[in-house]
Amino acid sequence: DSTGEVINWNMELSSPNILRRNGWSRNSLEVGDAVAVQGSMARDGSKMASALVVTLADGRRVFNRGD
């Protein structure tokens, strides 16, 4: 957040089959990777979202629900 405190979010992706078909593997992300996620937040205000786009710090998109 703006004060530097880490806030954990739960991000939901597509089903494992869809992820595999789109090139996702268990090695697509490593612990500690910096990512930017665009998604739809939960209506109840909780720290949950449906991920639409996941982009690594180097600009590579590793998940795009629109593709």
JSON list of C-alpha atoms in Angstrom, two decimals:
[
{"chain": "A", "resi": 1, "resn": "ASP", "atom": "CA", "xyz": [0.00, 0.00, 0.00]},
{"chain": "A", "resi": 2, "resn": "SER", "atom": "CA", "xyz": [1.05, 3.65, 0.07]},
{"chain": "A", "resi": 3, "resn": "THR", "atom": "CA", "xyz": [2.76, 3.22, 3.47]},
{"chain": "A", "resi": 4, "resn": "GLY", "atom": "CA", "xyz": [4.89, 0.29, 2.27]},
{"chain": "A", "resi": 5, "resn": "GLU", "atom": "CA", "xyz": [2.93, -2.38, 4.13]},
{"chain": "A", "resi": 6, "resn": "VAL", "atom": "CA", "xyz": [2.49, -5.67, 2.26]},
{"chain": "A", "resi": 7, "resn": "ILE", "atom": "CA", "xyz": [-1.12, -6.58, 1.59]},
{"chain": "A", "resi": 8, "resn": "ASN", "atom": "CA", "xyz": [-1.87, -10.13, 0.44]},
{"chain": "A", "resi": 9, "resn": "TRP", "atom": "CA", "xyz": [-4.57, -10.69, -2.16]},
{"chain": "A", "resi": 10, "resn": "ASN", "atom": "CA", "xyz": [-6.21, -13.91, -3.35]},
{"chain": "A", "resi": 11, "resn": "MET", "atom": "CA", "xyz": [-6.24, -13.93, -7.16]},
{"chain": "A", "resi": 12, "resn": "GLU", "atom": "CA", "xyz": [-8.36, -16.45, -9.04]},
{"chain": "A", "resi": 13, "resn": "LEU", "atom": "CA", "xyz": [-7.24, -17.60, -12.49]},
{"chain": "A", "resi": 14, "resn": "SER", "atom": "CA", "xyz": [-8.84, -19.86, -15.09]},
{"chain": "A", "resi": 15, "resn": "SER", "atom": "CA", "xyz": [-9.06, -23.62, -14.77]},
{"chain": "A", "resi": 16, "resn": "PRO", "atom": "CA", "xyz": [-5.82, -25.63, -14.94]},
{"chain": "A", "resi": 17, "resn": "ASN", "atom": "CA", "xyz": [-6.73, -26.97, -18.40]},
{"chain": "A", "resi": 18, "resn": "ILE", "atom": "CA", "xyz": [-7.20, -23.49, -19.85]},
{"chain": "A", "resi": 19, "resn": "LEU", "atom": "CA", "xyz": [-3.97, -22.30, -18.23]},
{"chain": "A", "resi": 20, "resn": "ARG", "atom": "CA", "xyz": [-2.03, -25.22, -19.76]},
{"chain": "A", "resi": 21, "resn": "ARG", "atom": "CA", "xyz": [-3.54, -24.61, -23.20]},
{"chain": "A", "resi": 22, "resn": "ASN", "atom": "CA", "xyz": [-2.34, -21.01, -22.99]},
{"chain": "A", "resi": 23, "resn": "GLY", "atom": "CA", "xyz": [1.25, -21.99, -22.13]},
{"chain": "A", "resi": 24, "resn": "TRP", "atom": "CA", "xyz": [1.04, -21.69, -18.35]},
{"chain": "A", "resi": 25, "resn": "SER", "atom": "CA", "xyz": [3.12, -24.13, -16.30]},
{"chain": "A", "resi": 26, "resn": "ARG", "atom": "CA", "xyz": [4.00, -24.58, -12.67]},
{"chain": "A", "resi": 27, "resn": "ASN", "atom": "CA", "xyz": [7.25, -22.73, -13.51]},
{"chain": "A", "resi": 28, "resn": "SER", "atom": "CA", "xyz": [5.55, -19.65, -15.01]},
{"chain": "A", "resi": 29, "resn": "LEU", "atom": "CA", "xyz": [6.02, -17.80, -11.72]},
{"chain": "A", "resi": 30, "resn": "GLU", "atom": "CA", "xyz": [8.64, -18.21, -9.02]},
{"chain": "A", "resi": 31, "resn": "VAL", "atom": "CA", "xyz": [8.30, -17.24, -5.37]},
{"chain": "A", "resi": 32, "resn": "GLY", "atom": "CA", "xyz": [9.29, -13.58, -5.08]},
{"chain": "A", "resi": 33, "resn": "ASP", "atom": "CA", "xyz": [8.54, -12.63, -8.71]},
{"chain": "A", "resi": 34, "resn": "ALA", "atom": "CA", "xyz": [7.17, -9.09, -9.02]},
{"chain": "A", "resi": 35, "resn": "VAL", "atom": "CA", "xyz": [3.94, -9.07, -11.00]},
{"chain": "A", "resi": 36, "resn": "ALA", "atom": "CA", "xyz": [1.24, -6.60, -11.94]},
{"chain": "A", "resi": 37, "resn": "VAL", "atom": "CA", "xyz": [-2.30, -7.96, -11.97]},
{"chain": "A", "resi": 38, "resn": "GLN", "atom": "CA", "xyz": [-5.36, -6.42, -13.57]},
{"chain": "A", "resi": 39, "resn": "GLY", "atom": "CA", "xyz": [-8.62, -7.93, -12.48]},
{"chain": "A", "resi": 40, "resn": "SER", "atom": "CA", "xyz": [-12.12, -7.60, -11.14]},
{"chain": "A", "resi": 41, "resn": "MET", "atom": "CA", "xyz": [-12.34, -7.04, -7.39]},
{"chain": "A", "resi": 42, "resn": "ALA", "atom": "CA", "xyz": [-14.74, -8.98, -5.20]},
{"chain": "A", "resi": 43, "resn": "ARG", "atom": "CA", "xyz": [-18.03, -7.18, -4.64]},
{"chain": "A", "resi": 44, "resn": "ASP", "atom": "CA", "xyz": [-17.88, -7.69, -0.87]},
{"chain": "A", "resi": 45, "resn": "GLY", "atom": "CA", "xyz": [-14.70, -5.60, -0.52]},
{"chain": "A", "resi": 46, "resn": "SER", "atom": "CA", "xyz": [-12.51, -8.54, 0.51]},
{"chain": "A", "resi": 47, "resn": "LYS", "atom": "CA", "xyz": [-8.96, -8.86, -0.79]},
{"chain": "A", "resi": 48, "resn": "MET", "atom": "CA", "xyz": [-10.05, -11.22, -3.60]},
{"chain": "A", "resi": 49, "resn": "ALA", "atom": "CA", "xyz": [-10.09, -10.65, -7.34]},
{"chain": "A", "resi": 50, "resn": "SER", "atom": "CA", "xyz": [-10.57, -12.51, -10.58]},
{"chain": "A", "resi": 51, "resn": "ALA", "atom": "CA", "xyz": [-7.30, -12.01, -12.48]},
{"chain": "A", "resi": 52, "resn": "LEU", "atom": "CA", "xyz": [-7.69, -10.86, -16.07]},
{"chain": "A", "resi": 53, "resn": "VAL", "atom": "CA", "xyz": [-4.06, -10.04, -16.95]},
{"chain": "A", "resi": 54, "resn": "VAL", "atom": "CA", "xyz": [-0.83, -11.01, -15.13]},
{"chain": "A", "resi": 55, "resn": "THR", "atom": "CA", "xyz": [2.33, -9.20, -16.28]},
{"chain": "A", "resi": 56, "resn": "LEU", "atom": "CA", "xyz": [5.88, -9.86, -15.06]},
{"chain": "A", "resi": 57, "resn": "ALA", "atom": "CA", "xyz": [8.24, -7.00, -14.16]},
{"chain": "A", "resi": 58, "resn": "ASP", "atom": "CA", "xyz": [10.01, -7.42, -17.54]},
{"chain": "A", "resi": 59, "resn": "GLY", "atom": "CA", "xyz": [6.73, -6.79, -19.40]},
{"chain": "A", "resi": 60, "resn": "ARG", "atom": "CA", "xyz": [5.95, -10.39, -20.38]},
{"chain": "A", "resi": 61, "resn": "ARG", "atom": "CA", "xyz": [2.30, -11.35, -19.98]},
{"chain": "A", "resi": 62, "resn": "VAL", "atom": "CA", "xyz": [2.04, -14.80, -18.43]},
{"chain": "A", "resi": 63, "resn": "PHE", "atom": "CA", "xyz": [-1.75, -14.79, -18.27]},
{"chain": "A", "resi": 64, "resn": "ASN", "atom": "CA", "xyz": [-4.38, -12.94, -20.26]},
{"chain": "A", "resi": 65, "resn": "ARG", "atom": "CA", "xyz": [-7.94, -14.13, -19.86]},
{"chain": "A", "resi": 66, "resn": "GLY", "atom": "CA", "xyz": [-8.90, -12.28, -23.04]},
{"chain": "A", "resi": 67, "resn": "ASP", "atom": "CA", "xyz": [-6.62, -14.44, -25.24]}
]
